[in-house]
Coordinates of N, CA and C in Angstrom, one line a residue:
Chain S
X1 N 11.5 10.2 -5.2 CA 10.1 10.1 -5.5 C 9.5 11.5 -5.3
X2 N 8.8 11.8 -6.2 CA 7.6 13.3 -6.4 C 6.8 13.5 -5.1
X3 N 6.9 14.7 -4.2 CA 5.7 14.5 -3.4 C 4.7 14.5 -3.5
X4 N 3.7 14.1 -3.0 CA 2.3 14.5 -3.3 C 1.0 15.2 -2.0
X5 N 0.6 15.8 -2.7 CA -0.6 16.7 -1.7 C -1.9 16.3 -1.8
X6 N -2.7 16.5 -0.7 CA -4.2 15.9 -0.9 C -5.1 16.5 -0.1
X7 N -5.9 16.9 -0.1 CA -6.7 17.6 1.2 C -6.9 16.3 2.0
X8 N -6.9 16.1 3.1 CA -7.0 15.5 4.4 C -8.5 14.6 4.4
X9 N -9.2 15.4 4.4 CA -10.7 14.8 4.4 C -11.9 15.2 3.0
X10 N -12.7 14.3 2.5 CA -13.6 15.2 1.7 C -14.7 14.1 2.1
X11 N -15.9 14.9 1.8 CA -17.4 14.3 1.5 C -17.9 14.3 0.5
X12 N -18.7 12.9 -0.3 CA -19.7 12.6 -1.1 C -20.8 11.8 -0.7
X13 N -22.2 12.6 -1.5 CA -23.1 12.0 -1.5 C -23.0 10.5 -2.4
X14 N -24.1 9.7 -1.8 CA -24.3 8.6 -2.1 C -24.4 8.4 -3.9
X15 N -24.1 8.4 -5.0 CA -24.8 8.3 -6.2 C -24.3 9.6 -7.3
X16 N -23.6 10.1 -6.1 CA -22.8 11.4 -7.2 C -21.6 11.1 -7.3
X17 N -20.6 12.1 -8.4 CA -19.5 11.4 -8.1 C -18.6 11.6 -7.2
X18 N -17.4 11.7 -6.6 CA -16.3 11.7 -6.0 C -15.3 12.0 -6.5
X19 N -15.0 13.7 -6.9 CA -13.7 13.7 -7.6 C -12.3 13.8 -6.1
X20 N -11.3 13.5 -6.2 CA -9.9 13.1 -5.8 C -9.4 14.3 -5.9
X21 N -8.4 15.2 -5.8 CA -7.6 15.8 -6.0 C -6.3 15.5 -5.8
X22 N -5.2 15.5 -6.5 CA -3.9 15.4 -6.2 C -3.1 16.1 -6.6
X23 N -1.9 17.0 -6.1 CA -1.0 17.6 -6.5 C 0.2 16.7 -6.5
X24 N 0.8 17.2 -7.3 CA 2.8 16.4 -7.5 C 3.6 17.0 -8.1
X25 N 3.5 18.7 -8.4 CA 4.3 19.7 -8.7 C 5.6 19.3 -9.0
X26 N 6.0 18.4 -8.6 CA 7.5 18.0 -9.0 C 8.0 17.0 -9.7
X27 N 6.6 16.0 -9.7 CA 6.5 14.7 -10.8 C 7.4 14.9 -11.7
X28 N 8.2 13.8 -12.1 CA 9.3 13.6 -13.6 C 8.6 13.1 -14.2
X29 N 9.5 13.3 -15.5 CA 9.3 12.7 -17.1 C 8.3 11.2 -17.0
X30 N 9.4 10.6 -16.3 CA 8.7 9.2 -16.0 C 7.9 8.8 -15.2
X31 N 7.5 9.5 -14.4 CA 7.4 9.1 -13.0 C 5.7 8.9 -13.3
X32 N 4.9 7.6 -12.7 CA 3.9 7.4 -12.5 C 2.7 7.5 -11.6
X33 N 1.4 8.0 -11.5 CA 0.3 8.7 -10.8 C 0.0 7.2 -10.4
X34 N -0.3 6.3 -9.5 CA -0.9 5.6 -8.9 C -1.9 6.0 -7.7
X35 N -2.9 5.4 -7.8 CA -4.0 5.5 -6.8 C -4.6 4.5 -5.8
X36 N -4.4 4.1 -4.6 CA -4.9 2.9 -3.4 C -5.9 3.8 -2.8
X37 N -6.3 2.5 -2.4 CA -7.4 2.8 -1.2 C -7.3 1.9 -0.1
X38 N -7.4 2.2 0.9 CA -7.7 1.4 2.2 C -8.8 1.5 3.2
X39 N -9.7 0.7 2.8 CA -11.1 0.6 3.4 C -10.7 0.1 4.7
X40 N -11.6 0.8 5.6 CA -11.1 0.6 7.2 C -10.3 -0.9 7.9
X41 N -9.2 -0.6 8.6 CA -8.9 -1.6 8.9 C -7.9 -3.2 7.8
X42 N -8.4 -2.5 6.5 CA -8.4 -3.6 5.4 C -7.0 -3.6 4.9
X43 N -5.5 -4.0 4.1 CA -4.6 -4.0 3.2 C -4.9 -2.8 2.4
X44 N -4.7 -2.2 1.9 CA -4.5 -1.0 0.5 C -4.9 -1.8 -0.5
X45 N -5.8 -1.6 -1.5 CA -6.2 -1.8 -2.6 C -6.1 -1.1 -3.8
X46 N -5.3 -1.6 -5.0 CA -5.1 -1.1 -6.0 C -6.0 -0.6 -6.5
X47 N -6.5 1.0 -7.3 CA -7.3 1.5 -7.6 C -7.1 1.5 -9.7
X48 N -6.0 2.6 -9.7 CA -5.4 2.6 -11.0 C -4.1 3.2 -11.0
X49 N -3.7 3.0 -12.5 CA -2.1 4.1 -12.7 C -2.9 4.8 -13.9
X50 N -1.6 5.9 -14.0 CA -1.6 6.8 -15.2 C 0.1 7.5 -15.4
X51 N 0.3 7.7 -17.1 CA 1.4 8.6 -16.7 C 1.1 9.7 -17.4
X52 N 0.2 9.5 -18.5 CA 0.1 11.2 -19.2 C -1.2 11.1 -19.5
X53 N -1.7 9.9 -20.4 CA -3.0 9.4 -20.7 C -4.3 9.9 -19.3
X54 N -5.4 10.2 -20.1 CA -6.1 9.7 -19.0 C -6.6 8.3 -19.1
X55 N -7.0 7.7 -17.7 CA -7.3 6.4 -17.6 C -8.3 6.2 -17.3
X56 N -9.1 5.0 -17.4 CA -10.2 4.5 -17.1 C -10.3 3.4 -16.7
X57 N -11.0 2.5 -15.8 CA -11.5 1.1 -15.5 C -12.5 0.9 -14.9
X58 N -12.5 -0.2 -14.5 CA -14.2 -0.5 -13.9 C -14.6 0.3 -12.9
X59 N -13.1 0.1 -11.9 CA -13.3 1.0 -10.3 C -13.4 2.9 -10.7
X60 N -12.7 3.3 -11.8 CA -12.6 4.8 -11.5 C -11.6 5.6 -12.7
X61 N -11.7 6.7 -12.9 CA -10.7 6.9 -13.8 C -9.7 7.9 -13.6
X62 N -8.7 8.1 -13.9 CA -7.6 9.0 -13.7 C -7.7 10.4 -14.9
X63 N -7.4 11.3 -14.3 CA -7.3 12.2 -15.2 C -6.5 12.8 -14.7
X64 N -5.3 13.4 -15.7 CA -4.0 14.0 -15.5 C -3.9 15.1 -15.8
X65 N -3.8 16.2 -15.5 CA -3.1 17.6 -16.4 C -2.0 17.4 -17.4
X66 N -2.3 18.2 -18.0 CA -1.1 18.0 -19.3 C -0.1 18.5 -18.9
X67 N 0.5 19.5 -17.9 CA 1.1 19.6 -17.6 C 1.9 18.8 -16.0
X68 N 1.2 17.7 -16.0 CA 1.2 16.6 -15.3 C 1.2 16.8 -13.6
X69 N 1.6 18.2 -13.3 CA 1.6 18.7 -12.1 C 0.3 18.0 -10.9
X70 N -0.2 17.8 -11.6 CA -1.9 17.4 -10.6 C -2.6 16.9 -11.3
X71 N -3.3 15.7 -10.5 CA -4.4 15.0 -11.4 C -5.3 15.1 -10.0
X72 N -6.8 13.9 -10.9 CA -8.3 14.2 -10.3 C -8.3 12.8 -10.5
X73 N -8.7 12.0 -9.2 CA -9.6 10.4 -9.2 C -11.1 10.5 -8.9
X74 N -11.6 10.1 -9.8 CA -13.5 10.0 -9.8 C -13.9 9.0 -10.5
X75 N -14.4 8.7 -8.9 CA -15.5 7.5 -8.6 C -16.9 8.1 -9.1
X76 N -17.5 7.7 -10.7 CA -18.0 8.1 -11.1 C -19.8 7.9 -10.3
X77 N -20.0 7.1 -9.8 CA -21.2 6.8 -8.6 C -20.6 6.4 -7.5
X78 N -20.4 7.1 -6.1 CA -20.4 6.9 -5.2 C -20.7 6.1 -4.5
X79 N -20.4 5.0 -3.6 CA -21.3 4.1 -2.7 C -20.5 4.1 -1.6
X80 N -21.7 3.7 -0.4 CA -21.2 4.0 0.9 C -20.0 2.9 1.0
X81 N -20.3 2.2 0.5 CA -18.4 1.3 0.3 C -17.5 1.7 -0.4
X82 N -17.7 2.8 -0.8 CA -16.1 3.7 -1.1 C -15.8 4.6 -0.3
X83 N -16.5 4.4 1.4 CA -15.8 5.1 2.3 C -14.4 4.7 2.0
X84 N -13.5 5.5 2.2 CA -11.9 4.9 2.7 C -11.2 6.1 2.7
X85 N -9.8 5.6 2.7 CA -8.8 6.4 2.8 C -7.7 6.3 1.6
X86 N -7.6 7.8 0.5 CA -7.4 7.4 -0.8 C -6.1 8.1 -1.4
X87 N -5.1 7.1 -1.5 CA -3.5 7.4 -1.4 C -3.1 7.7 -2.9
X88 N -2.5 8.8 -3.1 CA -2.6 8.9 -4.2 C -0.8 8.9 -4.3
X89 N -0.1 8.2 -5.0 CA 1.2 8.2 -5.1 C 1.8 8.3 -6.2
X90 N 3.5 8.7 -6.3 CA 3.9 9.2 -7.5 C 5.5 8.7 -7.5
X91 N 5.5 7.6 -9.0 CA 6.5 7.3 -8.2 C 7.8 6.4 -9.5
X92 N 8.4 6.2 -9.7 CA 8.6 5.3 -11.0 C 8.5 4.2 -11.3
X93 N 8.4 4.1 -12.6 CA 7.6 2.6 -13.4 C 7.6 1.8 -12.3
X94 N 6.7 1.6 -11.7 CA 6.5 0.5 -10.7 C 6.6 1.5 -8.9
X95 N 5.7 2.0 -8.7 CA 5.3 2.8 -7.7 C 6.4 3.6 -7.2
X96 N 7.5 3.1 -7.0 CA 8.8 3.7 -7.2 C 10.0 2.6 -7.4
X97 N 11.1 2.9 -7.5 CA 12.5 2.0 -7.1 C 12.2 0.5 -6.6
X98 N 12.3 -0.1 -7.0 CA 12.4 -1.7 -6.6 C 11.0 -1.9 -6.2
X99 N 9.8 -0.9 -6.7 CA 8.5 -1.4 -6.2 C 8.1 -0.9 -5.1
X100 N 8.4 -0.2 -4.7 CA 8.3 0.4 -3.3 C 7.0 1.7 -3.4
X101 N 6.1 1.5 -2.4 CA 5.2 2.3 -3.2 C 5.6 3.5 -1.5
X102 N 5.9 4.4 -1.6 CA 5.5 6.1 -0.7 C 4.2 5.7 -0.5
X103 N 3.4 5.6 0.8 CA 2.2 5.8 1.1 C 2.3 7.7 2.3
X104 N 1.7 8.5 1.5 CA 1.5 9.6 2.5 C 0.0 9.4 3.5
X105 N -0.6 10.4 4.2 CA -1.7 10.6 4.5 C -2.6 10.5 4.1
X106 N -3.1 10.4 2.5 CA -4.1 10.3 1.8 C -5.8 11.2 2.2
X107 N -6.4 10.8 1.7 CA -7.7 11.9 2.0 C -8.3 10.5 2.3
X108 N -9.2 10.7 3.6 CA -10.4 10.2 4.2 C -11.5 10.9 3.7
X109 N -12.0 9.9 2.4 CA -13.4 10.4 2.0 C -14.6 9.8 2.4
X110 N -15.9 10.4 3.2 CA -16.8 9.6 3.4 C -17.9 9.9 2.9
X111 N -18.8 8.5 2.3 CA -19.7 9.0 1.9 C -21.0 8.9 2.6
X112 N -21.8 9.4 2.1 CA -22.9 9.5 2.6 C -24.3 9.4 2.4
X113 N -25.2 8.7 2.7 CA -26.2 8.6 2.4 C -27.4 9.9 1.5
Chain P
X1 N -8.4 -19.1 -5.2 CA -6.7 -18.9 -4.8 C -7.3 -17.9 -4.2
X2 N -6.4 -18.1 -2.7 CA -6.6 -17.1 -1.5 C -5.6 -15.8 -1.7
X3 N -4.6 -15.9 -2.9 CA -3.6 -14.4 -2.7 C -2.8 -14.3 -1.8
X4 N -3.4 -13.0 -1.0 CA -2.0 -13.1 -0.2 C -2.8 -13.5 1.4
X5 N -2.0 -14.4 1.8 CA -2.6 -14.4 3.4 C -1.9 -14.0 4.8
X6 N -2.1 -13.6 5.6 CA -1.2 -12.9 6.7 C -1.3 -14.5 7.9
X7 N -0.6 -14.6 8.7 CA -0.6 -15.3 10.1 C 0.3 -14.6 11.3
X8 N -0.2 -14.4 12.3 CA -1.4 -14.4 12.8 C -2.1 -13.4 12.4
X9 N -3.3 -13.3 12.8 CA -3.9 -12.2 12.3 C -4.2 -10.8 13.6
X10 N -3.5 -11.5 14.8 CA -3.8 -10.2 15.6 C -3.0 -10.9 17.0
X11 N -2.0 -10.6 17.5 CA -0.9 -10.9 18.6 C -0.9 -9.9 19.1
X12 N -0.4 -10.8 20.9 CA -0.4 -9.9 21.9 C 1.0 -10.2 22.7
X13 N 2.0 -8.9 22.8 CA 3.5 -9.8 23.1 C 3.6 -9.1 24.5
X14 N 4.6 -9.5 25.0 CA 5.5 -8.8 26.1 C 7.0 -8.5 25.5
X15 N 7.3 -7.0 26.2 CA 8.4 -6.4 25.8 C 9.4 -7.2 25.8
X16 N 10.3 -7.7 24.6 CA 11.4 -8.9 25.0 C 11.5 -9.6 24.3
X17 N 10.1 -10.3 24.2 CA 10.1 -11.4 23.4 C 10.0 -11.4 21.7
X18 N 10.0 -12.8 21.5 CA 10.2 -12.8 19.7 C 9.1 -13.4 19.2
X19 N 9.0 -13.0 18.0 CA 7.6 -13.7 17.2 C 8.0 -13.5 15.7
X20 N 7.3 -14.5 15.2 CA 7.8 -14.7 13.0 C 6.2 -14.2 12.5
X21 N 6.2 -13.2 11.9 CA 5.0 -13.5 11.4 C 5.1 -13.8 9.7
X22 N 4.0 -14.8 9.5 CA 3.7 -15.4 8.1 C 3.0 -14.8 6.8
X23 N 4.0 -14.3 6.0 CA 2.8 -13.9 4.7 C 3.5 -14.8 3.7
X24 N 2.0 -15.2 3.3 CA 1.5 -16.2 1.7 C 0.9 -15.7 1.2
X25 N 1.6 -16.3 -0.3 CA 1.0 -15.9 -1.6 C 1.1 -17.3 -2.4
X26 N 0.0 -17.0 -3.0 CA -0.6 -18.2 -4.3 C -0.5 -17.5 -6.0
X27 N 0.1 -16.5 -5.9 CA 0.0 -16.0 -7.8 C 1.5 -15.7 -8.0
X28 N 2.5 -16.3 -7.3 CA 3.2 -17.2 -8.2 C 4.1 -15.0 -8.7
X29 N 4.1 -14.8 -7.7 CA 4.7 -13.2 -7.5 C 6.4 -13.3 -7.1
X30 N 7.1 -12.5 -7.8 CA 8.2 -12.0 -7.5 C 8.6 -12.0 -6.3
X31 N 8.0 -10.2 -6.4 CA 8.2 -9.5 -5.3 C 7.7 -9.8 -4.1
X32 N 8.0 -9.4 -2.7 CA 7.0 -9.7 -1.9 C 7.7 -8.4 -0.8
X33 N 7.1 -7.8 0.4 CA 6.9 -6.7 1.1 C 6.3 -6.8 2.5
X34 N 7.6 -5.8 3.2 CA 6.4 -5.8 4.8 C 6.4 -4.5 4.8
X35 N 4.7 -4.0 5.4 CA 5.0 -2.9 5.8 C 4.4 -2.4 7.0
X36 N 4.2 -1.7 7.6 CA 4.0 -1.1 9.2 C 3.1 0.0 9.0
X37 N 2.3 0.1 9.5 CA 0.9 1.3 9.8 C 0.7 1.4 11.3
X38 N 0.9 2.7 11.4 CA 1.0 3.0 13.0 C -0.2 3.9 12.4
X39 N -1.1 4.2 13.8 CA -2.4 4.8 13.9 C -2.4 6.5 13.2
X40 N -3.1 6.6 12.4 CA -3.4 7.9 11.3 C -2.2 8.0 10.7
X41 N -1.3 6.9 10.2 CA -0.3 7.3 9.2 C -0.7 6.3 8.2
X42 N 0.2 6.7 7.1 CA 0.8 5.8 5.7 C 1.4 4.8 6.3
X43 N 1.2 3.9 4.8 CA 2.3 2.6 5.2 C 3.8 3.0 5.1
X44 N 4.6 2.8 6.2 CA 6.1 2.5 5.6 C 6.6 1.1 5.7
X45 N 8.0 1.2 4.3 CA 8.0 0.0 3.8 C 9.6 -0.5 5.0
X46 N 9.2 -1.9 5.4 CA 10.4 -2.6 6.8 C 11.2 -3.0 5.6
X47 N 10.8 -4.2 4.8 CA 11.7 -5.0 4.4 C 11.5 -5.5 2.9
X48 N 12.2 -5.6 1.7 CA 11.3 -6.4 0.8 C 12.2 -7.1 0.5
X49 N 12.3 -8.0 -1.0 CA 12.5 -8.8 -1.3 C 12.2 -9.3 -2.9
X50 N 13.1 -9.4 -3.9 CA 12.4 -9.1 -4.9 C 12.7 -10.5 -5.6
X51 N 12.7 -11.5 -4.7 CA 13.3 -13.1 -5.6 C 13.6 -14.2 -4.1
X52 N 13.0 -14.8 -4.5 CA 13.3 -16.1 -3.7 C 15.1 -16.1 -3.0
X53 N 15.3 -16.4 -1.8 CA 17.0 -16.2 -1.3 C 17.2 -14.8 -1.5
X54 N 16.5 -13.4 -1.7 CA 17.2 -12.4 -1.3 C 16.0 -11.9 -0.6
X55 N 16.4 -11.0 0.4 CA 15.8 -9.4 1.1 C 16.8 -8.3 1.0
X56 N 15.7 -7.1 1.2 CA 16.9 -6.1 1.1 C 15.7 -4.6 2.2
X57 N 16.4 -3.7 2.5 CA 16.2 -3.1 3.9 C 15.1 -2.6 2.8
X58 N 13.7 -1.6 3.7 CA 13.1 -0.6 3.3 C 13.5 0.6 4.1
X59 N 12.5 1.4 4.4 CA 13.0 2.7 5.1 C 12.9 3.0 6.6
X60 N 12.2 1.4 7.4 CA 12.3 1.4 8.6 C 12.6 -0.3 9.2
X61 N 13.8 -0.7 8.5 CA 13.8 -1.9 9.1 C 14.8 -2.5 10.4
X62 N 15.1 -1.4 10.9 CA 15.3 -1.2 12.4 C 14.5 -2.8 13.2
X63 N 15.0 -3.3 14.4 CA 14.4 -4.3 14.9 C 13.5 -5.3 14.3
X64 N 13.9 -5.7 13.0 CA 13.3 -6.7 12.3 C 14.1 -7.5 11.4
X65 N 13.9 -8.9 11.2 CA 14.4 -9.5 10.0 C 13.8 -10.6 9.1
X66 N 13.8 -10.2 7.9 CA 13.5 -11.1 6.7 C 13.9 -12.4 6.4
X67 N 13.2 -13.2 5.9 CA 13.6 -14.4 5.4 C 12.6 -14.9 4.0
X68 N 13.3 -15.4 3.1 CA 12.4 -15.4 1.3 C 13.5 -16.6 1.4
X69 N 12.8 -17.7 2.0 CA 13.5 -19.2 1.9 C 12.7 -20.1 0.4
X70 N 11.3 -19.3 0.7 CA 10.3 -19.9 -0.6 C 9.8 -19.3 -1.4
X71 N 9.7 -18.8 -2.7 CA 8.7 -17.8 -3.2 C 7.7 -17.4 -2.2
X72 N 7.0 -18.6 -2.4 CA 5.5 -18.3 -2.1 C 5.6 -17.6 -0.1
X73 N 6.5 -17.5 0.6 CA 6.5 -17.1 1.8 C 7.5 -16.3 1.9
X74 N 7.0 -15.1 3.3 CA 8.0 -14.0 3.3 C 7.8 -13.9 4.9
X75 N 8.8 -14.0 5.6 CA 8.8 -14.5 7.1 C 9.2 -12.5 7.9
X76 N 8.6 -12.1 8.6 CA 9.1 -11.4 9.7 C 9.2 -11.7 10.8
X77 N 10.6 -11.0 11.3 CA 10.5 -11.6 12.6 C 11.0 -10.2 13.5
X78 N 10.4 -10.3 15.0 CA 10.8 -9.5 15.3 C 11.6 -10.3 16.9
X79 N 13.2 -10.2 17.1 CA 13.3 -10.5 17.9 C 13.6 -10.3 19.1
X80 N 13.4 -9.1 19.6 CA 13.2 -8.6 21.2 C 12.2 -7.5 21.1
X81 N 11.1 -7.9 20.6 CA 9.9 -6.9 20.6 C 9.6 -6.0 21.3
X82 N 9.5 -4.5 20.8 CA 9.5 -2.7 21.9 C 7.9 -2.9 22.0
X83 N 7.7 -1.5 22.5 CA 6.2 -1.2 22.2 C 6.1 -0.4 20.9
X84 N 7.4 0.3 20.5 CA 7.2 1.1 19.7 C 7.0 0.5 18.0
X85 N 6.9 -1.2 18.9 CA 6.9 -2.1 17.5 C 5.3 -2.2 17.1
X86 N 5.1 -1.9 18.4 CA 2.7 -1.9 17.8 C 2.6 -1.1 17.1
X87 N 1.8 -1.9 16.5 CA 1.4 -1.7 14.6 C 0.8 -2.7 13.7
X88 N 0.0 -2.2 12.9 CA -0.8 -3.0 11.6 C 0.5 -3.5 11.1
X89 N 0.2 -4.8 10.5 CA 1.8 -5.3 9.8 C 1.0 -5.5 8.5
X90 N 1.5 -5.0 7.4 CA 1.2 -5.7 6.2 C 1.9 -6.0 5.1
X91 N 1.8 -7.4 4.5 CA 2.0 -8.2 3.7 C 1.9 -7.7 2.4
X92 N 2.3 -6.9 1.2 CA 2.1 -7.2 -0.3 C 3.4 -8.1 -1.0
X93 N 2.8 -8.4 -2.2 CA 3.2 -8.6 -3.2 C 3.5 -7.9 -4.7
X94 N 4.1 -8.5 -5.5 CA 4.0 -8.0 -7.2 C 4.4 -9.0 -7.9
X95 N 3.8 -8.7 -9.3 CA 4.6 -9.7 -10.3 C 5.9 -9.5 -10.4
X96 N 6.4 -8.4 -10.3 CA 7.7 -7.7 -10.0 C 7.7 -6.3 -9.8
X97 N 8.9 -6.0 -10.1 CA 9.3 -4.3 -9.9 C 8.5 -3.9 -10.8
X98 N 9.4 -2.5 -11.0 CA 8.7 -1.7 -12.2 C 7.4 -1.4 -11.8
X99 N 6.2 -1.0 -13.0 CA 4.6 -0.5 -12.7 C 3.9 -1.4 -12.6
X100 N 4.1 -2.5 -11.6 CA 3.2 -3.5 -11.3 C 2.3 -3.5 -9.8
X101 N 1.5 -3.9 -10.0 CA 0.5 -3.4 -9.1 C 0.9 -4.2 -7.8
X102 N 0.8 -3.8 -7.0 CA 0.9 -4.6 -5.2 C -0.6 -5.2 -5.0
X103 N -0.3 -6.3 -4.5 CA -1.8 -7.0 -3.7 C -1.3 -7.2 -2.4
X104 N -1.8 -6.5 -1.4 CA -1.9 -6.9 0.1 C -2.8 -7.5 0.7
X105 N -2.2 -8.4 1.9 CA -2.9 -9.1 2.9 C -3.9 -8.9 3.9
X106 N -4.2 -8.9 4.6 CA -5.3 -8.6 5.6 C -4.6 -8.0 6.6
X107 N -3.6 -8.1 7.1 CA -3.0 -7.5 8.1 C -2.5 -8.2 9.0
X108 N -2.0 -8.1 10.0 CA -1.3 -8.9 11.3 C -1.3 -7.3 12.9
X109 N -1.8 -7.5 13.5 CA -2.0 -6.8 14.4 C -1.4 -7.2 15.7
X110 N 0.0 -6.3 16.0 CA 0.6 -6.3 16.7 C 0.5 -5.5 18.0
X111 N 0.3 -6.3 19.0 CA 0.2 -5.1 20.4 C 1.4 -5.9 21.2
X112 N 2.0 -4.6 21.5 CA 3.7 -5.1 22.5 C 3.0 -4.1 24.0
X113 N 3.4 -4.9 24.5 CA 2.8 -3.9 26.1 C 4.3 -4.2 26.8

């Protein structure tokens, strides 16, 4: 599986957006951008996938480089309930191998009033 | 439908002893998953299991064992509990392999003293 990089910590205000950064410099052909969150204390919660496309859904949308190296997750309005902790992983059709999703460190984003 | 549910939701052991903890699911999922969160890390994955009568190891399943007797349940056990066993335990699911999303449980909170 692709590693992936994330700054550690970021801040947003309340109502603005929240862009994500992720690197995966080594991402394959196939290999898929998935995004979790885990609000304090809580299970990981599915955010979105992407593999070349950018994406979109209710919660947020993915945008990928075309050269697939690094993408950006934004939470287009911020709310103090998308404090959490935001795992960005890379990995094949199905998070990786038999479903297995790599959780790294992810970024602790908080926001803020 | 409650998804996925954990039991217990928070144990207190002595070094030695054994305990099963319970994850349920109601949507009728494949796949099913334990995984371990120790304080400021990622999840790693103990055990999964991708069909009713099989398990198969993840990348830390040292001192633990599986059991997928039912779909709908996925039993951990741990039978001579360390301290190095304290940790968030958590439960996901999938419809299967491949790019399918994981739904996780609430958690199971393990303290071994």
């Amino acid at each position: 599986d692709a590693k992936t990089t994330q700054p550690p910590s970021m801040d947003c205000a309340e109502g603005r957006a929240a862009n994500l950064p992720c690197n995966h410099s080594t991402i394959s052909g196939n290999e898929y951008v998935y995004w979790y969150r885990q609000i304090h204390s809580q299970g990981p919660q599915y955010i979105i996938h992407g593999l070349k496309n950018n994406e979109t859904n209710e919660m947020a949308s993915l945008i990928i480089t075309e050269d697939r190296k690094s993408s950006t997750l934004i939470l287009p309005h911020a709310t103090l309930r998308d404090t959490a902790v935001y795992y960005c992983i890379v990995g094949l059709a199905g998070g990786t191998s038999y479903g297995k999703l790599t959780f790294g460190q992810g970024t602790i984003l908080t926001v803020h009033p | 439908n409650a998804g996925v549910t954990q039991t217990p939701k928070f144990r207190v052991l002595k070094t030695g002893q054994s305990m099963t903890l319970l994850c349920a699911q109601d949507m009728n999922h494949e796949y099913m998953y334990w995984y371990r969160q120790d304080p400021g890390m990622g999840l790693r994955l103990i055990h999964y299991s991708v069909g009713e009568g099989t398990t198969a190891k993840g990348e830390v399943p040292d001192g633990y064992n599986v059991s997928r007797l039912k779909k709908q349940n996925f039993l951990l056990g741990l039978e001579s509990a360390a301290p190095s066993q304290t940790s968030v335990y958590f439960c996901a699911t999938s419809r299967k392999g491949g790019k399918e999303t994981q739904y996780f449980g609430p958690g199971t909170r393990l303290l071994v003293l």
